[in-house]
Amino acid sequence: MESAHAVRSSLYPADWESDFTDGEGRFLHDFSYAGYRNGEAVPPETGALPILDAVVDFGADNTGASDSTPAIQAAIQAAQTGGGGIVYFPAGTYRCDGLLTIGASNIILRGAGEDATFVYFTSVPAASGTGHITFNGSVVRSQETPLAEDGENRSFTVRVADASPFAVGDDIAVGWVITEEFIAEHGMTGTWVVFSGQWKPFFRREIVAIDTGVSPHVITLDVPLRYAAKLRDGASIRLEQGYLEGCGVEAMAL
């Protein structure tokens, strides 16, 4: 069936390709990697997962009259304890005065449709950057391996002196220190102060190839960098383990 919507923005030049750059060095990022497994796979069927009804099984109020946070969180916890599941929200309105946290893989929050199930949150999270629904795995990060060369913007590769700690299929974080030079480069001196001097992950990627036959070793990533990773800022990569997978929110309005 032919798509009814445009597959590319009309603002993009007609000759746009992923490596397109205009005469002034400007470019548009390639976001074709967005979506489930980089947009390269269809989400799997979830028929094997048990369904936990937030109303029938856990007493959530779908009239919106009372706080449903404890009941919904209990349903989520039961799904996690069982190794995964679908927390189902029958049609109605759900009031959440608190926050919902998912801490395991294969947990799906599913409504009866975006025009039938409505979940609204009444509070503002106390911690900056905290969402009303948080998918929070127990990520463990290894010691850092410094880059041997600057990682170029839009590049699929990074180079390190020794790639032996890594293997194809590993999840890694690419990051660097928020230096005074980095801050000044963005015209934010005196404004960006919270994370100054701290190493922060900027990109999470999967390793798809490693070449140790050259020096420095080359690590190929599944998705290109979106910003230059500079030695000036102590750019490095770190092995990460503990990501959640198979989670989602569907068929509801938030």
Tab-separated table of C-alpha atoms in Angstrom:
chain	number	residue	atom	x	y	z
A	1	MET	CA	0.000	0.000	0.000
A	2	GLU	CA	1.420	3.366	-0.992
A	3	SER	CA	2.128	5.770	1.837
A	4	ALA	CA	-0.331	8.636	2.159
A	5	HIS	CA	2.227	10.996	3.659
A	6	ALA	CA	5.489	12.480	2.468
A	7	VAL	CA	8.573	10.408	3.215
A	8	ARG	CA	10.818	13.463	3.336
A	9	SER	CA	10.433	17.078	4.306
A	10	SER	CA	9.644	19.502	1.504
A	11	LEU	CA	12.247	21.792	3.109
A	12	TYR	CA	15.055	19.425	2.124
A	13	PRO	CA	16.800	20.223	-1.191
A	14	ALA	CA	15.722	17.997	-4.083
A	15	ASP	CA	19.250	16.604	-4.369
A	16	TRP	CA	19.612	15.922	-0.633
A	17	GLU	CA	21.567	12.833	0.385
A	18	SER	CA	22.889	11.887	3.816
A	19	ASP	CA	26.256	13.499	3.066
A	20	PHE	CA	24.807	16.669	1.515
A	21	THR	CA	26.542	19.925	2.487
A	22	ASP	CA	25.867	23.341	0.976
A	23	GLY	CA	28.454	25.886	-0.094
A	24	GLU	CA	28.650	27.350	3.403
A	25	GLY	CA	29.285	23.991	5.091
A	26	ARG	CA	25.755	23.645	6.426
A	27	PHE	CA	23.958	20.317	6.395
A	28	LEU	CA	20.883	18.422	7.556
A	29	HIS	CA	21.312	15.318	9.677
A	30	ASP	CA	20.072	11.960	8.421
A	31	PHE	CA	17.426	10.815	10.914
A	32	SER	CA	16.431	7.687	9.021
A	33	TYR	CA	17.744	5.717	12.019
A	34	ALA	CA	14.853	6.832	14.236
A	35	GLY	CA	12.372	4.230	15.423
A	36	TYR	CA	12.398	0.657	16.641
A	37	ARG	CA	15.855	-0.881	16.083
A	38	ASN	CA	16.944	2.088	13.970
A	39	GLY	CA	13.814	1.818	11.817
A	40	GLU	CA	15.203	-1.342	10.228
A	41	ALA	CA	12.789	-3.843	11.811
A	42	VAL	CA	9.082	-4.147	12.500
A	43	PRO	CA	8.231	-4.351	16.219
A	44	PRO	CA	7.570	-7.993	17.114
A	45	GLU	CA	4.166	-9.401	17.907
A	46	THR	CA	3.422	-9.264	21.623
A	47	GLY	CA	0.899	-12.106	21.796
A	48	ALA	CA	3.199	-14.176	24.002
A	49	LEU	CA	3.239	-11.526	26.727
A	50	PRO	CA	0.637	-11.802	29.507
A	51	ILE	CA	-1.927	-8.995	29.781
A	52	LEU	CA	-2.455	-7.356	33.174
A	53	ASP	CA	-5.598	-5.233	33.356
A	54	ALA	CA	-4.848	-2.140	35.421
A	55	VAL	CA	-8.537	-1.694	36.306
A	56	VAL	CA	-9.836	-5.235	36.759
A	57	ASP	CA	-6.701	-6.764	38.272
A	58	PHE	CA	-5.233	-3.826	40.203
A	59	GLY	CA	-8.076	-1.417	40.887
A	60	ALA	CA	-6.989	1.595	38.855
A	61	ASP	CA	-9.715	4.247	38.601
A	62	ASN	CA	-10.594	4.920	34.951
A	63	THR	CA	-13.056	7.681	35.832
A	64	GLY	CA	-10.300	10.142	36.751
A	65	ALA	CA	-11.799	10.715	40.195
A	66	SER	CA	-8.878	9.341	42.209
A	67	ASP	CA	-5.142	8.851	41.889
A	68	SER	CA	-4.332	5.731	39.848
A	69	THR	CA	-0.556	5.910	40.289
A	70	PRO	CA	-0.261	3.176	42.991
A	71	ALA	CA	-2.499	0.742	41.095
A	72	ILE	CA	-0.726	1.257	37.775
A	73	GLN	CA	2.709	0.977	39.380
A	74	ALA	CA	1.606	-2.255	41.080
A	75	ALA	CA	0.581	-3.623	37.679
A	76	ILE	CA	3.945	-2.631	36.248
A	77	GLN	CA	5.752	-4.312	39.142
A	78	ALA	CA	3.754	-7.507	38.635
A	79	ALA	CA	4.675	-7.520	34.943
A	80	GLN	CA	8.334	-7.030	35.823
A	81	THR	CA	8.251	-9.832	38.389
A	82	GLY	CA	6.731	-12.127	35.775
A	83	GLY	CA	9.488	-11.438	33.262
A	84	GLY	CA	7.487	-9.052	31.087
A	85	GLY	CA	3.915	-8.196	30.236
A	86	ILE	CA	1.379	-5.773	28.837
A	87	VAL	CA	-0.207	-3.412	31.350
A	88	TYR	CA	-3.584	-2.724	29.774
A	89	PHE	CA	-5.530	0.500	30.362
A	90	PRO	CA	-9.208	-0.009	29.423
A	91	ALA	CA	-11.025	2.981	27.931
A	92	GLY	CA	-11.390	5.846	30.350
A	93	THR	CA	-9.471	8.633	32.063
A	94	TYR	CA	-6.643	7.908	34.500
A	95	ARG	CA	-5.332	10.519	36.919
A	96	CYS	CA	-1.749	10.112	38.052
A	97	ASP	CA	-0.596	12.326	40.901
A	98	GLY	CA	2.790	10.587	40.951
A	99	LEU	CA	5.334	9.191	38.516
A	100	LEU	CA	5.463	5.802	36.792
A	101	THR	CA	8.728	3.859	36.560
A	102	ILE	CA	9.542	0.857	34.398
A	103	GLY	CA	12.728	-0.929	35.403
A	104	ALA	CA	12.719	-4.132	33.334
A	105	SER	CA	12.610	-5.216	29.697
A	106	ASN	CA	9.506	-6.327	27.783
A	107	ILE	CA	7.048	-4.048	29.586
A	108	ILE	CA	4.397	-2.370	27.426
A	109	LEU	CA	1.803	0.159	28.572
A	110	ARG	CA	-1.168	-0.245	26.223
A	111	GLY	CA	-4.440	1.647	26.066
A	112	ALA	CA	-7.665	1.032	24.161
A	113	GLY	CA	-6.770	3.736	21.627
A	114	GLU	CA	-5.549	7.313	21.669
A	115	ASP	CA	-9.164	8.460	21.435
A	116	ALA	CA	-10.344	6.133	24.213
A	117	THR	CA	-7.662	5.927	26.928
A	118	PHE	CA	-6.452	9.166	28.495
A	119	VAL	CA	-3.707	9.373	31.131
A	120	TYR	CA	-2.971	12.754	32.655
A	121	PHE	CA	-0.342	13.700	35.196
A	122	THR	CA	-1.092	16.347	37.819
A	123	SER	CA	2.402	16.924	39.228
A	124	VAL	CA	5.625	18.438	38.003
A	125	PRO	CA	8.629	16.145	38.623
A	126	ALA	CA	10.837	17.566	41.357
A	127	ALA	CA	14.073	16.534	39.648
A	128	SER	CA	15.064	18.358	36.471
A	129	GLY	CA	15.019	16.117	33.428
A	130	THR	CA	12.725	13.537	35.041
A	131	GLY	CA	9.726	12.357	33.021
A	132	HIS	CA	6.303	11.308	34.226
A	133	ILE	CA	6.957	7.872	32.728
A	134	THR	CA	10.542	6.680	33.117
A	135	PHE	CA	12.116	3.604	31.558
A	136	ASN	CA	15.125	3.122	33.762
A	137	GLY	CA	17.498	0.198	33.297
A	138	SER	CA	20.376	-0.584	35.633
A	139	VAL	CA	23.128	0.524	33.266
A	140	VAL	CA	26.695	-0.338	34.250
A	141	ARG	CA	29.421	1.613	32.488
A	142	SER	CA	33.049	0.470	32.130
A	143	GLN	CA	36.208	2.494	32.450
A	144	GLU	CA	36.721	4.882	29.589
A	145	THR	CA	38.814	4.277	26.493
A	146	PRO	CA	40.043	7.619	25.115
A	147	LEU	CA	39.682	8.357	21.420
A	148	ALA	CA	42.948	8.455	19.520
A	149	GLU	CA	41.631	10.989	17.004
A	150	ASP	CA	38.758	13.442	16.888
A	151	GLY	CA	35.478	11.760	15.981
A	152	GLU	CA	34.074	13.621	13.008
A	153	ASN	CA	30.534	14.905	12.840
A	154	ARG	CA	28.333	12.445	10.864
A	155	SER	CA	31.055	9.784	10.953
A	156	PHE	CA	30.225	6.117	11.516
A	157	THR	CA	33.650	5.438	13.034
A	158	VAL	CA	35.746	6.320	16.037
A	159	ARG	CA	39.412	5.426	16.518
A	160	VAL	CA	41.094	4.160	19.685
A	161	ALA	CA	44.605	2.966	20.450
A	162	ASP	CA	43.361	-0.415	21.695
A	163	ALA	CA	39.916	-1.825	20.832
A	164	SER	CA	40.485	-5.161	22.624
A	165	PRO	CA	38.031	-4.363	25.471
A	166	PHE	CA	35.202	-4.223	22.921
A	167	ALA	CA	33.360	-6.680	20.686
A	168	VAL	CA	30.863	-6.464	17.842
A	169	GLY	CA	27.387	-6.125	19.331
A	170	ASP	CA	28.534	-4.178	22.388
A	171	ASP	CA	26.556	-1.118	23.471
A	172	ILE	CA	28.761	1.893	24.098
A	173	ALA	CA	28.454	5.510	25.166
A	174	VAL	CA	30.400	8.178	23.300
A	175	GLY	CA	31.009	11.235	25.429
A	176	TRP	CA	33.355	13.913	26.640
A	177	VAL	CA	34.033	16.408	29.400
A	178	ILE	CA	32.042	19.638	29.492
A	179	THR	CA	35.116	21.838	29.283
A	180	GLU	CA	35.311	25.617	29.387
A	181	GLU	CA	36.299	25.479	25.708
A	182	PHE	CA	33.224	23.418	24.842
A	183	ILE	CA	31.012	25.851	26.732
A	184	ALA	CA	32.605	28.881	25.082
A	185	GLU	CA	32.232	27.262	21.658
A	186	HIS	CA	28.468	27.421	22.184
A	187	GLY	CA	28.479	30.969	23.536
A	188	MET	CA	27.319	29.761	26.962
A	189	THR	CA	30.155	30.888	29.226
A	190	GLY	CA	28.711	31.705	32.626
A	191	THR	CA	25.428	29.996	31.769
A	192	TRP	CA	26.300	26.310	31.395
A	193	VAL	CA	27.717	25.747	34.860
A	194	VAL	CA	25.944	22.664	36.290
A	195	PHE	CA	27.967	19.991	34.475
A	196	SER	CA	31.175	21.945	33.957
A	197	GLY	CA	34.209	19.670	34.269
A	198	GLN	CA	32.133	16.455	34.163
A	199	TRP	CA	32.268	13.659	31.569
A	200	LYS	CA	28.847	13.163	29.984
A	201	PRO	CA	27.562	10.597	27.459
A	202	PHE	CA	26.327	12.307	24.298
A	203	PHE	CA	25.554	9.310	22.099
A	204	ARG	CA	24.662	5.689	22.730
A	205	ARG	CA	25.594	3.363	19.905
A	206	GLU	CA	26.101	-0.306	19.035
A	207	ILE	CA	29.395	-1.581	17.635
A	208	VAL	CA	28.925	-3.246	14.239
A	209	ALA	CA	32.569	-3.773	13.244
A	210	ILE	CA	36.080	-3.544	14.675
A	211	ASP	CA	39.288	-3.286	12.650
A	212	THR	CA	42.432	-3.991	14.661
A	213	GLY	CA	44.552	-4.367	11.540
A	214	VAL	CA	45.175	-0.636	11.384
A	215	SER	CA	46.599	1.818	13.880
A	216	PRO	CA	44.789	3.307	15.628
A	217	HIS	CA	42.052	0.667	15.745
A	218	VAL	CA	38.767	1.565	14.043
A	219	ILE	CA	35.375	0.940	15.674
A	220	THR	CA	32.348	1.212	13.393
A	221	LEU	CA	29.030	2.322	14.874
A	222	ASP	CA	25.481	1.502	13.830
A	223	VAL	CA	24.422	5.174	13.723
A	224	PRO	CA	26.676	8.133	12.884
A	225	LEU	CA	27.837	10.718	15.380
A	226	ARG	CA	25.717	13.864	15.494
A	227	TYR	CA	28.500	16.109	16.718
A	228	ALA	CA	32.283	16.185	16.634
A	229	ALA	CA	33.871	14.254	19.522
A	230	LYS	CA	37.040	16.200	20.251
A	231	LEU	CA	40.258	15.165	21.978
A	232	ARG	CA	40.315	18.698	23.358
A	233	ASP	CA	37.391	17.700	25.570
A	234	GLY	CA	38.714	14.267	26.527
A	235	ALA	CA	36.367	12.406	24.152
A	236	SER	CA	36.147	8.700	24.919
A	237	ILE	CA	33.946	5.626	24.683
A	238	ARG	CA	32.707	3.407	27.486
A	239	LEU	CA	31.126	-0.039	27.370
A	240	GLU	CA	27.573	-0.013	28.742
A	241	GLN	CA	25.473	-2.961	29.871
A	242	GLY	CA	21.934	-3.124	31.259
A	243	TYR	CA	19.822	-1.352	28.647
A	244	LEU	CA	16.106	-2.112	28.612
A	245	GLU	CA	14.574	-3.512	25.439
A	246	GLY	CA	11.154	-4.410	24.144
A	247	CYS	CA	9.424	-1.622	26.110
A	248	GLY	CA	6.878	0.870	24.885
A	249	VAL	CA	3.762	2.984	25.302
A	250	GLU	CA	0.975	2.580	22.762
A	251	ALA	CA	-2.679	3.295	21.975
A	252	MET	CA	-3.253	5.992	24.593
A	253	ALA	CA	-3.239	9.754	24.931
A	254	LEU	CA	-0.940	11.326	27.525
